[in-house]
Each structure stands twice: as C-alpha cells, then as structure tokens.
Coordinates of C-alpha atoms in Angstrom, one line a residue:
M1 CA 3.7 -5.8 25.9
L2 CA 5.4 -2.4 26.7
D3 CA 3.5 0.8 27.2
K4 CA 5.2 2.2 23.9
S5 CA 4.3 -1.0 22.1
Y6 CA 0.7 -0.9 23.2
E7 CA 0.4 2.6 21.6
Y8 CA 1.5 1.0 18.3
V9 CA -1.1 -1.7 18.7
K10 CA -3.8 0.7 19.2
L11 CA -2.7 2.5 16.0
L12 CA -2.9 -0.7 14.1
N13 CA -6.6 -1.3 15.4
L14 CA -7.4 2.3 14.1
F15 CA -6.2 1.4 10.7
P16 CA -7.0 -2.2 10.3
C17 CA -8.2 -2.4 6.8
F18 CA -6.5 -3.2 3.4
E19 CA -8.0 -4.2 0.2
N20 CA -7.0 -7.6 -0.9
K21 CA -7.4 -8.0 -4.6
K22 CA -5.5 -10.2 -7.0
S23 CA -2.5 -8.2 -8.1
D24 CA 0.5 -8.7 -10.8
F25 CA 2.3 -5.9 -9.6
V26 CA 5.7 -7.8 -8.8
R27 CA 7.8 -9.5 -11.4
Y28 CA 10.2 -12.3 -10.3
N29 CA 13.8 -11.9 -11.5
M30 CA 14.5 -15.6 -11.4
N31 CA 17.0 -15.6 -14.3
H32 CA 18.8 -12.5 -13.5
P33 CA 22.5 -12.8 -14.1
D34 CA 23.1 -12.2 -10.3
I35 CA 20.7 -14.9 -9.3
L36 CA 22.3 -17.4 -11.7
K37 CA 25.7 -16.5 -10.6
L38 CA 24.8 -16.7 -6.8
K39 CA 23.2 -20.2 -7.5
S40 CA 26.4 -21.5 -9.1
R41 CA 29.3 -19.6 -7.2
Y42 CA 27.7 -20.7 -3.7
N43 CA 26.3 -24.0 -4.9
I44 CA 23.0 -22.8 -3.8
D45 CA 21.4 -26.2 -5.0
S46 CA 23.0 -28.1 -2.2
L47 CA 21.1 -26.2 0.2
F48 CA 17.8 -27.3 -1.3
S49 CA 18.6 -31.1 -1.5
N50 CA 15.9 -32.1 0.9
E51 CA 12.4 -33.4 0.0
S52 CA 10.8 -31.1 2.4
F53 CA 10.1 -27.5 1.6
F54 CA 10.3 -26.4 5.2
E55 CA 13.7 -28.2 5.7
N56 CA 15.1 -26.4 2.7
I57 CA 13.9 -23.1 3.9
F58 CA 15.6 -23.7 7.4
A59 CA 18.9 -24.9 5.8
A60 CA 19.1 -21.7 3.7
I61 CA 18.4 -19.7 6.8
K62 CA 21.2 -21.5 8.8
W63 CA 23.5 -21.2 5.8
I64 CA 23.2 -17.6 5.8
K65 CA 23.7 -17.1 9.4
E66 CA 26.7 -19.3 9.5
I67 CA 28.3 -17.5 6.5
V68 CA 27.5 -13.9 7.3
P69 CA 27.1 -12.8 10.9
Y70 CA 24.1 -10.7 11.7
K71 CA 24.2 -7.2 13.4
T72 CA 21.6 -4.4 13.8
G73 CA 22.7 -0.6 13.6
R74 CA 24.6 1.4 11.0
Y75 CA 27.9 -0.5 11.5
C76 CA 27.0 -3.1 8.8
L77 CA 27.0 -3.5 5.2
N78 CA 23.8 -1.8 4.1
D79 CA 24.0 -0.7 0.4
E80 CA 20.3 -0.7 -0.4
N81 CA 21.0 -1.3 -4.3
F82 CA 23.1 -4.4 -3.7
S83 CA 21.8 -7.9 -4.8
G84 CA 22.0 -11.0 -2.6
L85 CA 25.1 -11.8 -4.7
Q86 CA 26.8 -8.5 -4.0
L87 CA 25.9 -8.5 -0.3
L88 CA 27.3 -11.9 0.2
D89 CA 30.5 -11.1 -1.9
Q90 CA 31.3 -7.9 -0.2
S91 CA 30.4 -8.9 3.3
I92 CA 32.7 -12.0 3.1
A93 CA 35.7 -9.9 1.5
T94 CA 35.4 -7.2 4.1
N95 CA 34.3 -9.4 7.1
T96 CA 31.4 -7.0 7.6
R97 CA 28.1 -8.0 9.1
L98 CA 24.6 -7.7 7.6
N99 CA 21.3 -6.4 9.1
C100 CA 17.9 -7.6 8.5
S101 CA 17.7 -6.0 5.1
G102 CA 20.8 -7.9 3.9
Y103 CA 19.4 -11.2 5.3
A104 CA 16.1 -10.8 3.4
K105 CA 17.7 -9.9 0.0
I106 CA 20.0 -12.8 0.2
L107 CA 17.3 -15.2 1.3
N108 CA 14.9 -14.0 -1.3
D109 CA 17.7 -14.4 -4.0
L110 CA 18.4 -17.9 -2.8
L111 CA 14.8 -18.8 -3.1
L112 CA 14.2 -17.2 -6.3
S113 CA 17.4 -19.4 -7.7
Q114 CA 15.3 -22.4 -6.8
G115 CA 12.1 -21.3 -8.6
I116 CA 10.5 -20.4 -5.0
L117 CA 8.3 -17.2 -5.3
S118 CA 9.5 -14.8 -2.7
K119 CA 9.4 -11.0 -1.8
C120 CA 11.2 -8.8 0.6
V121 CA 8.7 -6.9 2.6
W122 CA 9.4 -3.8 4.5
G123 CA 7.6 -3.5 7.8
L124 CA 7.0 0.1 8.3
S125 CA 5.8 2.4 11.0
S126 CA 3.0 5.0 10.4
D127 CA 5.6 7.8 9.8
L128 CA 7.6 7.5 6.5
R129 CA 10.2 9.7 7.8
D130 CA 11.1 6.9 10.1
T131 CA 14.1 4.8 8.8
E132 CA 14.0 2.2 11.5
C133 CA 12.1 -0.7 10.0
H134 CA 12.3 -4.5 9.9
V135 CA 12.6 -6.4 6.7
F136 CA 11.5 -10.1 6.4
N137 CA 10.3 -12.3 3.3
Q138 CA 6.8 -13.5 2.2
V139 CA 7.3 -16.8 0.5
Y140 CA 4.9 -19.0 -1.4
N141 CA 4.5 -22.5 -0.3
P142 CA 3.7 -24.7 -3.2
Q143 CA 2.7 -27.6 -1.0
T144 CA 0.1 -25.8 1.0
R145 CA -0.5 -23.1 -1.9
N146 CA -0.3 -20.2 0.6
W147 CA 2.2 -17.3 1.5
M148 CA 4.0 -17.4 4.6
V149 CA 6.2 -15.0 6.7
V150 CA 9.8 -15.9 7.0
D151 CA 12.1 -13.8 9.1
P152 CA 15.7 -14.8 8.2
A153 CA 17.3 -12.2 10.8
F154 CA 15.6 -13.9 13.6
G155 CA 15.9 -17.2 12.0
F156 CA 12.3 -18.4 12.1
C157 CA 8.7 -18.8 10.4
A158 CA 5.8 -17.5 12.0
I159 CA 3.0 -19.8 13.1
D160 CA -0.2 -19.4 14.9
K161 CA -1.3 -21.4 17.8
N162 CA -2.8 -24.0 15.7
N163 CA 0.5 -24.6 14.0
N164 CA -0.5 -23.0 10.9
Y165 CA 2.1 -20.8 8.9
I166 CA 0.8 -17.2 8.8
D167 CA 1.2 -14.4 6.0
V168 CA 1.8 -10.8 6.4
A169 CA -1.9 -9.9 6.9
Q170 CA -2.3 -12.7 9.5
L171 CA 0.8 -11.6 11.3
R172 CA -0.4 -8.0 11.4
E173 CA -4.1 -9.2 12.6
C174 CA -2.5 -11.3 15.3
V175 CA -0.5 -8.3 16.7
E176 CA -3.6 -6.1 16.3
N177 CA -5.7 -8.6 18.6
Q178 CA -2.6 -9.2 21.0
E179 CA -2.6 -12.8 20.1
S180 CA 0.4 -15.2 20.6
I181 CA 2.6 -15.7 17.6
Y182 CA 4.9 -18.8 17.6
C183 CA 8.5 -19.1 16.4
K184 CA 9.0 -22.1 14.4
Q185 CA 12.7 -22.9 14.0
T186 CA 12.4 -26.5 12.8
E187 CA 10.0 -28.8 11.2
Y188 CA 10.3 -31.4 13.8
K189 CA 8.4 -29.7 16.5
D190 CA 4.7 -28.2 16.5
Y191 CA 6.3 -24.9 17.6
D192 CA 9.5 -23.8 19.6
S193 CA 8.4 -21.1 21.6
I194 CA 6.1 -18.0 21.7
L195 CA 8.0 -15.2 20.2
T196 CA 10.1 -13.4 22.7
S197 CA 8.6 -10.3 24.5
K198 CA 11.6 -8.2 23.1
Y199 CA 10.2 -9.0 19.6
M200 CA 6.8 -8.6 20.2
S201 CA 7.5 -5.1 21.8
Y202 CA 9.4 -4.2 18.5
I203 CA 7.4 -5.5 15.8
P204 CA 4.0 -3.8 16.2
K205 CA 5.6 -0.4 15.3
N206 CA 6.8 -2.2 12.0
L207 CA 3.6 -3.6 11.0
F208 CA 1.4 -0.4 10.3
M209 CA 2.3 -0.3 6.4
F210 CA 4.6 -2.3 4.2
G211 CA 6.9 -1.9 1.3
T212 CA 8.1 -4.0 -1.6
F213 CA 9.9 -3.8 -4.8
K214 CA 8.1 -3.9 -8.3
E215 CA 10.9 -6.5 -9.2
S216 CA 11.7 -9.1 -6.8
G217 CA 15.2 -10.4 -6.8
A218 CA 18.6 -9.0 -7.7
V219 CA 17.3 -5.4 -8.5
Y220 CA 16.7 -3.5 -5.2
N221 CA 16.7 0.0 -6.7
P222 CA 14.2 2.4 -5.0
S223 CA 13.8 4.6 -8.0
K224 CA 10.6 6.3 -9.3
N225 CA 7.7 3.7 -9.4
Q226 CA 9.8 0.8 -8.5
Y227 CA 9.1 1.0 -4.8
C228 CA 5.6 0.3 -3.6
Y229 CA 4.0 1.4 -0.3
I230 CA 1.0 -0.7 0.9
V231 CA -1.0 1.5 3.3
P232 CA -4.1 0.7 5.3
C233 CA -7.4 2.2 4.0
G234 CA -8.2 5.5 5.4
Y235 CA -4.5 6.6 6.0
E236 CA -3.7 9.8 3.9
V237 CA 0.1 10.0 2.6
E238 CA 1.3 13.2 1.0
G239 CA 4.5 14.6 -0.3
Y240 CA 5.9 11.2 -1.7
S241 CA 5.1 11.2 -5.6
S242 CA 7.9 9.3 -6.4
F243 CA 6.6 6.1 -5.1
V244 CA 3.6 4.0 -5.8
F245 CA 1.1 3.8 -3.1
T246 CA -1.9 1.4 -2.7
N247 CA -4.3 0.1 -0.2
N248 CA -4.2 -3.3 -1.9
I249 CA -2.3 -5.8 0.4
G250 CA -2.9 -8.3 -2.6
V251 CA 0.5 -6.7 -3.9
L252 CA 2.2 -9.0 -1.5
Y253 CA 0.5 -12.3 -2.7

C-alpha cells in the first residue's frame, strides 16, 4: 500500500470497534412508484431471468455499465435526490455519465424491484467535511442468508481468500489487517484477481465510517433524521445534529 493509504489503515486500527445489534432502522421502498416504473420501463425482469442469484447480480451490473458510462469527478450527473429511474432517464437523455453514487442507486433500485434487499452504503473518511467518498451496495443473499458487498462502479463482488462473499464489516476488517481481498466478476471462477493496488490504496480512506438512508430505494433525500452515520465506538462527532449517528453497524444488516 502507498504511504498515505497506510496512514488510513492505521486509523482504522485505532477505531476498529462497532456495536452489532439487530436493527430495523432501514425501510425498503420496493413498491415505490419510481421502483415500479423503473421495472416496467426498462424491462428489468429480463435481467433477472437466470436461476443463479449471482448471475443475475452480474447481469444487472453489466447492463448498467453498458447503458450508462461510468465517470469519476464532478463532470457527471450527480443529483443527490434522484432515484435510480431519474438517474437513468436523465443520463440517457443528456448523454451524461454517472459516478459511483449513481451506479449504486440504480443497482439498489433494480434489486429492490426484484424483492432483493439492498442498501446504498457511503464509505466515508474520518473527516465529515471530506466529500470525496465511495458508494457501493450491501446486498442480502437469500441463498446463503448473509449480506455481501457489491461494488457496481468497479463491477465486482468482494470475496476473501477462501472464496466467501464478504459484508461491509468484513471488508473493513480485511483492510484493517491488510489481508487480500479478491474481485469476483463472474460466478464461473473461484475469483478473478486480487483487487488492484490502485483500489487498495484508495478504499482504506473510505472505510472509517459508513452512511446509509433510513429508506432504501427511490427516496434519496438527506433531510433531517433520514440519513444515518455509522461511526466506530470511541470516535466523537460534534456539530452535525441534523443527522442520525450510531455505533451500531447492525443498521447495515
């Protein structure tokens, strides 16, 4: 890892602990009008026609990448209040690219349209003033009955060296311990490759704390008490009374 990245890893190790209690914080908007319109307008059912849960996930990611190009930085469609449907409609109409947040919202709404539990997760640094973050999805796998990290911007699911799909807490723990994280991009191989050095130098900064919305799907409005920060135990945050703060990472499960 690069020197700067190593400093972020050390910070993760200084604040490694979260509570992990069952939580009903998040409500899923599976029947929101924008979810239903997205499903019908873009024939989303056809993307989930395979028997394999993982093949469907990869098909959805591939579809997003083909229909809307990815781009980092500010020169992309980035209305924080847009639903997945609005992001797709606007990006196609204006030929505008999307960043990781847009990709995560679209995938989130696609999955919810199929009854699959999913949450957008903002991976954040220790400084809440830092707007450079990374957004991915935490998706529930009904076959294995566990949650897993799906990163549509980079087009992969994260797995460990034993080929197990890992969740948000496990991803953070792997980075804390500087363990290899593998990039699974198809279900037909054990794994494709260890995540690139570029990604592994980038992601430690964005795993210090996490953010998610109280309502998952279609409604992405960071108004008072609708957005939740999940911060590690012992880390004090002041001056942000408009948002919910918790040490309970169970909010993401």
